[in-house]
Short mmCIF file of C-alpha atoms in Angstrom, two decimals:
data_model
loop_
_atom_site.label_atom_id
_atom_site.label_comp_id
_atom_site.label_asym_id
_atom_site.label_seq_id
_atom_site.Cartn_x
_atom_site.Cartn_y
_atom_site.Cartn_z
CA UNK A 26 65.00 49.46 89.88
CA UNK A 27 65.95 48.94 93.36
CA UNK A 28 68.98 46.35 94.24
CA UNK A 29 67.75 43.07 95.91
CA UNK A 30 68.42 43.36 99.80
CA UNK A 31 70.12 40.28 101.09
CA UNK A 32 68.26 38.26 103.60
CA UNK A 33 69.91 37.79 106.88
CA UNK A 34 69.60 33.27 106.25
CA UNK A 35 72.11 34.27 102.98
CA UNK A 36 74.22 36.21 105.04
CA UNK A 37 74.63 33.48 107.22
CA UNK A 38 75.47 31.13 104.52
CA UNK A 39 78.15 33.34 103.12
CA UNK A 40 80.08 33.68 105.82
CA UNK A 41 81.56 30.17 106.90
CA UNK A 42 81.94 30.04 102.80
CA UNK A 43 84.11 32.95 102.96
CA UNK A 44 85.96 31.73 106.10
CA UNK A 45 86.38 28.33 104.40
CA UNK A 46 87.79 30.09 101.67
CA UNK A 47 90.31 32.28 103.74
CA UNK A 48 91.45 28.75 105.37
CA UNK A 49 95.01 27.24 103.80
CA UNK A 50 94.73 24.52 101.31
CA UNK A 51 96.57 22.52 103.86
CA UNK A 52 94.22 23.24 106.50
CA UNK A 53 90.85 22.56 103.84
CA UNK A 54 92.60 19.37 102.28
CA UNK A 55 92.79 18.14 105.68
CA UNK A 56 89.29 18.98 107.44
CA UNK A 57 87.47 17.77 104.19
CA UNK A 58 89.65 14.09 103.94
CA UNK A 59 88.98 13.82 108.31
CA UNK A 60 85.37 14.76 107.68
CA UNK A 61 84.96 12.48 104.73
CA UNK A 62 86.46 9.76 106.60
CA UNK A 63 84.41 10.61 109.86
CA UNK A 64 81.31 9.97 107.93
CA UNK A 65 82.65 7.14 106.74
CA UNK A 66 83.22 5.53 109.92
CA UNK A 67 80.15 6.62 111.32
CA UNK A 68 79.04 4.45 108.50
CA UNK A 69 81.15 1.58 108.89
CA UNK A 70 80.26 1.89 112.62
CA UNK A 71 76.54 1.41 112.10
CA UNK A 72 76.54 -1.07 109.61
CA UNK A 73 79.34 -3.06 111.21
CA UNK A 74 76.77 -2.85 114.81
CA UNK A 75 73.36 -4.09 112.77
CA UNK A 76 75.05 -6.64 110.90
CA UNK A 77 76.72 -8.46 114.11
CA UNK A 78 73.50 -7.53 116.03
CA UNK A 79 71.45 -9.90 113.08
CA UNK A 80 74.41 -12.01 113.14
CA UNK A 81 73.88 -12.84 117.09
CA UNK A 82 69.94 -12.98 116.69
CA UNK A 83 70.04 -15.01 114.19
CA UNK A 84 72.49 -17.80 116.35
CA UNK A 85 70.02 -17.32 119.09
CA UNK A 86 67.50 -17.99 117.02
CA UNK A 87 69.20 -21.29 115.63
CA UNK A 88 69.98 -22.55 119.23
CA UNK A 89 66.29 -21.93 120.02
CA UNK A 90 64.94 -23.58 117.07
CA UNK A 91 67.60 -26.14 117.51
CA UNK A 92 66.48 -26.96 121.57
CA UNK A 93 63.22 -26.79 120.18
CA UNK A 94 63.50 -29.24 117.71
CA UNK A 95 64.98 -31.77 120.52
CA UNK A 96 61.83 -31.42 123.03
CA UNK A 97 59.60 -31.77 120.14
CA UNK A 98 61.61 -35.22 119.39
CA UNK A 99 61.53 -35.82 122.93
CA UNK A 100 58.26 -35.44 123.61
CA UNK A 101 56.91 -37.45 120.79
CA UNK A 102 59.06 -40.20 122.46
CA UNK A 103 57.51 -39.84 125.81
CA UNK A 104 61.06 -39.39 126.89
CA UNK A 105 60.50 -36.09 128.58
CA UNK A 106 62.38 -35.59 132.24
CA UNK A 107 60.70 -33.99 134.95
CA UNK A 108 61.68 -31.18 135.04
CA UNK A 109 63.14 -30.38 131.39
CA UNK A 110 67.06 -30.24 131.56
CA UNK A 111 68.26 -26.64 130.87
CA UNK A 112 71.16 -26.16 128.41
CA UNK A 113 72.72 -23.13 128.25
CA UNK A 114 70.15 -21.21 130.35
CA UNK A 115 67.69 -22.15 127.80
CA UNK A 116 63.73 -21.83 129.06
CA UNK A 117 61.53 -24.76 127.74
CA UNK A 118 57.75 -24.78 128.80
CA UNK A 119 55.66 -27.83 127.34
CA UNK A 120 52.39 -27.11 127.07
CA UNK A 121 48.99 -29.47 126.16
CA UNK A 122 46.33 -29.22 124.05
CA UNK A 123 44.69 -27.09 127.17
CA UNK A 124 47.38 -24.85 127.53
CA UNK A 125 48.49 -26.20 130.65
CA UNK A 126 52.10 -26.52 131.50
CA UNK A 127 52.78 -30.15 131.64
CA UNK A 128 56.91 -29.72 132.14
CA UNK A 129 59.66 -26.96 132.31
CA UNK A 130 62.95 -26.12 132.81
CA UNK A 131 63.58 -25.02 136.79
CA UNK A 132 64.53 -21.42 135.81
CA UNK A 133 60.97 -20.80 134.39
CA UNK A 134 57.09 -20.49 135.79
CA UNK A 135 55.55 -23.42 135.62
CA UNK A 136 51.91 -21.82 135.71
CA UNK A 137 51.62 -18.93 133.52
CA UNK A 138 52.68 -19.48 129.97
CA UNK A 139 55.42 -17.41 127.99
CA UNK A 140 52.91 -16.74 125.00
CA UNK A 141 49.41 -16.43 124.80
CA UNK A 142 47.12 -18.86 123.13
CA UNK A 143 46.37 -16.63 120.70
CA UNK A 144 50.28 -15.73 120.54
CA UNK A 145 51.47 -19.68 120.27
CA UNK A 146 48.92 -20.55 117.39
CA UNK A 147 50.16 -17.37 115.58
CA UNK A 148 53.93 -18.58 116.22
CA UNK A 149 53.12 -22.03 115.52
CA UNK A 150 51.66 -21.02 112.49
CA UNK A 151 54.57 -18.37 111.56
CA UNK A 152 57.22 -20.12 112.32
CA UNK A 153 58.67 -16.37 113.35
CA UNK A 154 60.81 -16.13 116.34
CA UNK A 155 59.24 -13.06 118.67
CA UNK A 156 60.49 -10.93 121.51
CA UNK A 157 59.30 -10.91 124.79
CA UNK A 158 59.66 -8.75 127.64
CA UNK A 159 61.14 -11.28 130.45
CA UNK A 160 60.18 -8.84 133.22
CA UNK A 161 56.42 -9.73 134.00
CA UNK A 162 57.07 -13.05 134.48
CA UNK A 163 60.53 -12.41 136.46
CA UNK A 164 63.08 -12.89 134.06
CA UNK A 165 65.70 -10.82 133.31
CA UNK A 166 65.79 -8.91 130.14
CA UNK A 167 64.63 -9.18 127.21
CA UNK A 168 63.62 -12.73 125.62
CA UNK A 169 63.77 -14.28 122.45
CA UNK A 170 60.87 -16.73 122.41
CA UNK A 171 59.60 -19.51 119.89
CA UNK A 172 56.98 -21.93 119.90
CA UNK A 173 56.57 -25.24 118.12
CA UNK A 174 53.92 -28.41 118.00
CA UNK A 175 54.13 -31.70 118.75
CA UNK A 176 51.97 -34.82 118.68
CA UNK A 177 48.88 -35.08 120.60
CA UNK A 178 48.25 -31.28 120.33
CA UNK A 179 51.27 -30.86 122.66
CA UNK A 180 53.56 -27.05 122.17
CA UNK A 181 56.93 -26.39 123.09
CA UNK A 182 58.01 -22.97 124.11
CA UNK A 183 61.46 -22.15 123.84
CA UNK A 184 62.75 -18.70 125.00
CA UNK A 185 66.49 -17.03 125.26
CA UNK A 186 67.68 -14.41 127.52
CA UNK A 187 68.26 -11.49 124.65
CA UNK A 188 70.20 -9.69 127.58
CA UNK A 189 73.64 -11.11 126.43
CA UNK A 190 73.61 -9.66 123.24
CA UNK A 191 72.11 -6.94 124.19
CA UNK A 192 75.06 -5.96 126.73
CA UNK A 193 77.71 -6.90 124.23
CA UNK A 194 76.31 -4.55 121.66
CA UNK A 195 75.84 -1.79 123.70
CA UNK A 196 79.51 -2.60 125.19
CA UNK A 197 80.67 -2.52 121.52
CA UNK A 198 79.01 1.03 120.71
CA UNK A 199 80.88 2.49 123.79
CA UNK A 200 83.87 1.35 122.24
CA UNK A 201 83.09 2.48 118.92
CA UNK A 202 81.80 6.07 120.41
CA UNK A 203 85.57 6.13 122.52
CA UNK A 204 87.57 4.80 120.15
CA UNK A 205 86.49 6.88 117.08
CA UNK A 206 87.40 10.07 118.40
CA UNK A 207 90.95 8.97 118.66
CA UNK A 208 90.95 7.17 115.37
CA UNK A 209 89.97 10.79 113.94
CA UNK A 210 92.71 12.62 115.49
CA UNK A 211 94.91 10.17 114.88
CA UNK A 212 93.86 10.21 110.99
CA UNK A 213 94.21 13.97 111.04
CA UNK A 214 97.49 14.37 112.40
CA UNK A 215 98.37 11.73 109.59
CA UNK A 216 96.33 13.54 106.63
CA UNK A 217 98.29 17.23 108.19
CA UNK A 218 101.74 15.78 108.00
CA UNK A 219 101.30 13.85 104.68
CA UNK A 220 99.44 16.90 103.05
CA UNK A 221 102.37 18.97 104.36
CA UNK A 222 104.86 16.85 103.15
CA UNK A 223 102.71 17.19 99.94
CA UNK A 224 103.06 20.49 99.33
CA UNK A 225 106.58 20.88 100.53
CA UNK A 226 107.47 20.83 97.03
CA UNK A 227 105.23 23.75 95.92
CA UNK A 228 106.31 25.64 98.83
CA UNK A 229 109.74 25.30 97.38
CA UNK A 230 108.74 26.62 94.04
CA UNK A 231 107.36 29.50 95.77
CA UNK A 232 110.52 30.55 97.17
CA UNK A 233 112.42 29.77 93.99
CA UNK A 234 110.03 32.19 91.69
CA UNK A 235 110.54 34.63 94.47
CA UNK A 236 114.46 35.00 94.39
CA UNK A 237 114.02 35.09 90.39
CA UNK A 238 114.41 38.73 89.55
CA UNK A 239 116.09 41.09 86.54
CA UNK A 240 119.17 40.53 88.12
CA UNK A 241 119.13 36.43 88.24
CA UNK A 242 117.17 35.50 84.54
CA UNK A 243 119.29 32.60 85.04
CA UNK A 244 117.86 31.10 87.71
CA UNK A 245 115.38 27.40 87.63
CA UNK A 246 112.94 26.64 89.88
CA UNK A 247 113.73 23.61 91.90
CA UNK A 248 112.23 20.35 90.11
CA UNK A 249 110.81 17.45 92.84
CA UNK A 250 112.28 13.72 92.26
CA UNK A 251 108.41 12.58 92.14
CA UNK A 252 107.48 12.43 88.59
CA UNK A 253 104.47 13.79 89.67
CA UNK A 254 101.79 17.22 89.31
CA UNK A 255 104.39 18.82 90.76
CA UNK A 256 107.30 17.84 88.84
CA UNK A 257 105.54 18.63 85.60
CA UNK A 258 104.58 22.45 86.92
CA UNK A 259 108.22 23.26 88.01
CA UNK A 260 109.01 21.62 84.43
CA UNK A 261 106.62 23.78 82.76
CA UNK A 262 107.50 26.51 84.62
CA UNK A 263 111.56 26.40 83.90
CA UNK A 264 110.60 25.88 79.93
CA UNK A 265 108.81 29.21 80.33
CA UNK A 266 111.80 30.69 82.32
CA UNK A 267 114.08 29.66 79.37
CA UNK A 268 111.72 31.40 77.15
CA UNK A 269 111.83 34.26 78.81
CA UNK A 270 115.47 34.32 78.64
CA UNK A 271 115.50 33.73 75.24
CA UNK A 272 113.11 36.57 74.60
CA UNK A 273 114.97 39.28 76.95
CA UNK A 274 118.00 37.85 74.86
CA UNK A 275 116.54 39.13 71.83
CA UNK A 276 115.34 42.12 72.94
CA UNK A 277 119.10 43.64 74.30
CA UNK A 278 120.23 42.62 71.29
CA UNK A 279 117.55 44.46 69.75
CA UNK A 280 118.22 47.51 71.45
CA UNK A 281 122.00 47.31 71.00
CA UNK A 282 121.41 47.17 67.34
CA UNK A 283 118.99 50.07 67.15
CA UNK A 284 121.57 51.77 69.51
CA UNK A 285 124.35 51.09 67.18
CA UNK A 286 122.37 51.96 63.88
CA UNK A 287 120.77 55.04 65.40
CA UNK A 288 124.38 56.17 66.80
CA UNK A 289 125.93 56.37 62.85
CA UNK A 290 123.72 59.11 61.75
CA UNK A 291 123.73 61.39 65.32
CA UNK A 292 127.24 60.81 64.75
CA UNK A 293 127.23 61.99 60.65
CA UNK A 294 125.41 65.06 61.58
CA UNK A 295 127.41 65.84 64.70
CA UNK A 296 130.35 66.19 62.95
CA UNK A 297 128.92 67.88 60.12
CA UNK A 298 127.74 70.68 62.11
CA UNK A 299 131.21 70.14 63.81
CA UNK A 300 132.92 70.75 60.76
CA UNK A 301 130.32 73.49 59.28
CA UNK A 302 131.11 75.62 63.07
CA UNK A 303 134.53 75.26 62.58
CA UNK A 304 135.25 76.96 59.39
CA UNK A 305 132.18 79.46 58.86
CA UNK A 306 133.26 80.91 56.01
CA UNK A 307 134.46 78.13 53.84
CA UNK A 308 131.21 76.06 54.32
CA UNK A 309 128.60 75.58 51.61
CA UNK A 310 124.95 75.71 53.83
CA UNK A 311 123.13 74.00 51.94
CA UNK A 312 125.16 70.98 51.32
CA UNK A 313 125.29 70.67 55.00
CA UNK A 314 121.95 71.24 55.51
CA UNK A 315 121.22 68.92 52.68
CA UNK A 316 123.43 65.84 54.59
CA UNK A 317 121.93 66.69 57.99
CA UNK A 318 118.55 66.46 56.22
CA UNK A 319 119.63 62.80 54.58
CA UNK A 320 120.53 61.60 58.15
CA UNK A 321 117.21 63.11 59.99
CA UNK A 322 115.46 61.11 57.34
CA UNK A 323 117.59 58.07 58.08
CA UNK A 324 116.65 58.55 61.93
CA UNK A 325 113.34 58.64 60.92
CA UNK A 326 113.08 55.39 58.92
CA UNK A 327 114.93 54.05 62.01
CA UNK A 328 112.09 55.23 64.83
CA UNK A 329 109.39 53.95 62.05
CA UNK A 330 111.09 50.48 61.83
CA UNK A 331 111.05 50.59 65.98
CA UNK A 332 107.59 51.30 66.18
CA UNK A 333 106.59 48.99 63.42
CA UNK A 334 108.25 45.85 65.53
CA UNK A 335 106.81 47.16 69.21
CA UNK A 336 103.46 46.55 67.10
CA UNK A 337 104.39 43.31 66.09
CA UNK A 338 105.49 42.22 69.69
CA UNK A 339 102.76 43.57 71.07
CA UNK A 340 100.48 41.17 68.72
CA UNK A 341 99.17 44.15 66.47
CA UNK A 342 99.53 43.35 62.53
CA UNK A 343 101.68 45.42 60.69
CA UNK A 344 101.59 46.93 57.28
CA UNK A 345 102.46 44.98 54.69
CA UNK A 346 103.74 46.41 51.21
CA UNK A 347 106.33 44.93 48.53
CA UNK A 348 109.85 45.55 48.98
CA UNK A 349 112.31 46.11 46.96
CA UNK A 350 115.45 43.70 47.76
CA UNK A 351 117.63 45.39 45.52
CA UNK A 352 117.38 48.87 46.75
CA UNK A 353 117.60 47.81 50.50
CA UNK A 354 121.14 46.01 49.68
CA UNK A 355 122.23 49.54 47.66
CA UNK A 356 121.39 51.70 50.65
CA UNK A 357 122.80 49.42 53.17
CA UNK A 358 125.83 49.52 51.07
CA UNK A 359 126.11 53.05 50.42
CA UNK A 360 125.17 53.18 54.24
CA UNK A 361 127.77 51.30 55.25
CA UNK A 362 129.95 53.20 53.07
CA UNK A 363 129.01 56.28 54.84
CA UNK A 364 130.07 55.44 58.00
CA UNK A 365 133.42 54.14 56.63
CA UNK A 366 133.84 58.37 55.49
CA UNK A 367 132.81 59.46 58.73
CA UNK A 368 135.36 57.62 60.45
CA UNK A 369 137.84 58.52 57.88
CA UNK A 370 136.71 62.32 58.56
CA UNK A 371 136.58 62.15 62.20
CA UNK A 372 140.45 60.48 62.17
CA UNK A 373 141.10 63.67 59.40
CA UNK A 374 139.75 66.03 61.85
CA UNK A 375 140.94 64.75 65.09
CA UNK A 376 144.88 64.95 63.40
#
């Protein structure tokens, strides 16, 4: 069966994962918490711009309503001035029930209505403020325009420059779009240096395991002050060094042991074939044979006994058969009570 080719789009999308990958964890912990907060921003940023741009809408559309509310009154009253006072560049056009303009403000036309007659009955009837481009009837910007009735068929249209808010929003997403930039570097530097300080700890661990070798089995890692991740690796760490220890302990004294037990019986038949070349003629063979025999069958139980615990350390199960207490005691004695002869014999000899 023939292997899958990979397509050059996968290829593609392996690569910045492998360069990722290649990057330090210092270098990834920061890009991902600046990147994470740069959306977040963004965010922040947007939401923070629609809610003040409703916010400011909606107080234009209160002072509207509001000035509207007062020409209605006014008019009702017959109380109107010629022309309509403007309060904070507010345009008011009072209309009939023929759609003529009866009274405005000065800083409006005073022969071509804001709205439609068709558009006033709809925002009569609505009640919804609308916007209106100012430009057509030489206004600047944009306009945020409502219309209310009075008695005697009379409507009031009340309209807002939109401009202001629109320049302060627009002034406000420059400052967001300059300002962000430096926020984010600012962050980063922050997230580098705090990350680094972070890991300081680790880094120190790293050099500690390093200068523990065979000659220093002695040696702790260094343990932080935090009580922290940190603290509890180099904790685990050291109980595992002490383990260690403990178990290269056991093993030289292992080997000094098997050293010192396999050392008796080299030593019994060394000086038995000492002994036997010495004086040729006056040996009996066969006993000697007979004790160099015993002992190679001692140093065999000894290499068996060896093997059978290299098993066991290395996690194989061993053989298990009864054993007889009282005969291991007796040949420990009488082993014990060999060597005793031997160095009796090899004092003998050496006089």
């Amino acid at each position: 069966m023939p292997s899958p080719v990979s397509s050059p789009a996968s290829g593609l999308l392996i690569r910045p994962v492998t360069w990722w990958r290649r990057q330090s964890l210092r270098f990834r912990v920061t890009a991902a918490a600046t990147a994470v907060l740069a959306l977040a921003l963004a965010g922040s940023a947007y939401v923070f711009v629609a809610v003040l741009g409703r916010a400011l809408v909606q107080g234009i559309d209160e002072q509207v309503y509001q000035r509207g509310r007062e020409i209605v009154a006014l008019s009702d009253a017959n109380r109107l001035s010629d022309p309509v006072v403007s309060v904070d560049n507010t345009i008011v056009q009072v209309l009939d029930r023929n759609g003529r303009i009866v009274d405005a403000t000065p800083n409006t036309d005073r022969l071509v209505p804001l709205l439609s007659a068709q558009a006033r009955e709809a925002a009569v009837r609505t009640g919804t403020p609308l916007f209106l481009d100012g430009r057509p009837y030489a206004l600047p910007g944009p306009l945020r325009v409502r219309a209310l009735s009075a008695d005697r068929g009379v409507t009031v249209i009340v309209a807002r420059s939109f401009g202001e808010v629109e320049r302060s929003l627009v002034t406000i997403g420059h400052v967001l779009i300059a300002g962000m930039p430096l926020l984010l570097a600012l962050l980063a530097a922050v997230s580098w240096l705090v990350v680094g300080r972070t890991l300081r700890p680790i880094a120190l661990l790293r050099r500690g395991a390093a200068e523990v070798g065979a000659t220093a089995r002695s040696r702790r890692l260094p343990v932080p002050e935090a009580h922290d991740e940190v603290h509890a690796l180099a904790t685990t760490l050291n109980d595992m060094l002490g383990r260690l220890e403990e178990a290269d302990a056991r093993q030289r004294a292992l080997v000094s042991d098997a050293a010192h037990e396999l050392r008796s019986p080299l030593a019994s038949i060394r000086l038995q074939l000492e002994v036997a070349l010495s004086h040729p003629d006056g040996q009996d063979w066969k006993e000697t044979a007979e004790g160099v025999l015993e002992d190679t069958l001692r140093l065999s139980r000894l290499a068996e006994d060896l093997l059978a615990l290299a098993r066991l350390d290395e996690g194989r199960a061993g053989r298990r058969e009864p054993v007889d207490l009282a005969e291991m005691a007796r040949r420990t004695a009488e082993r014990h009570g060999l060597d005793l002869d031997l160095q009796r014999s090899r004092s003998s000899a050496s006089t």
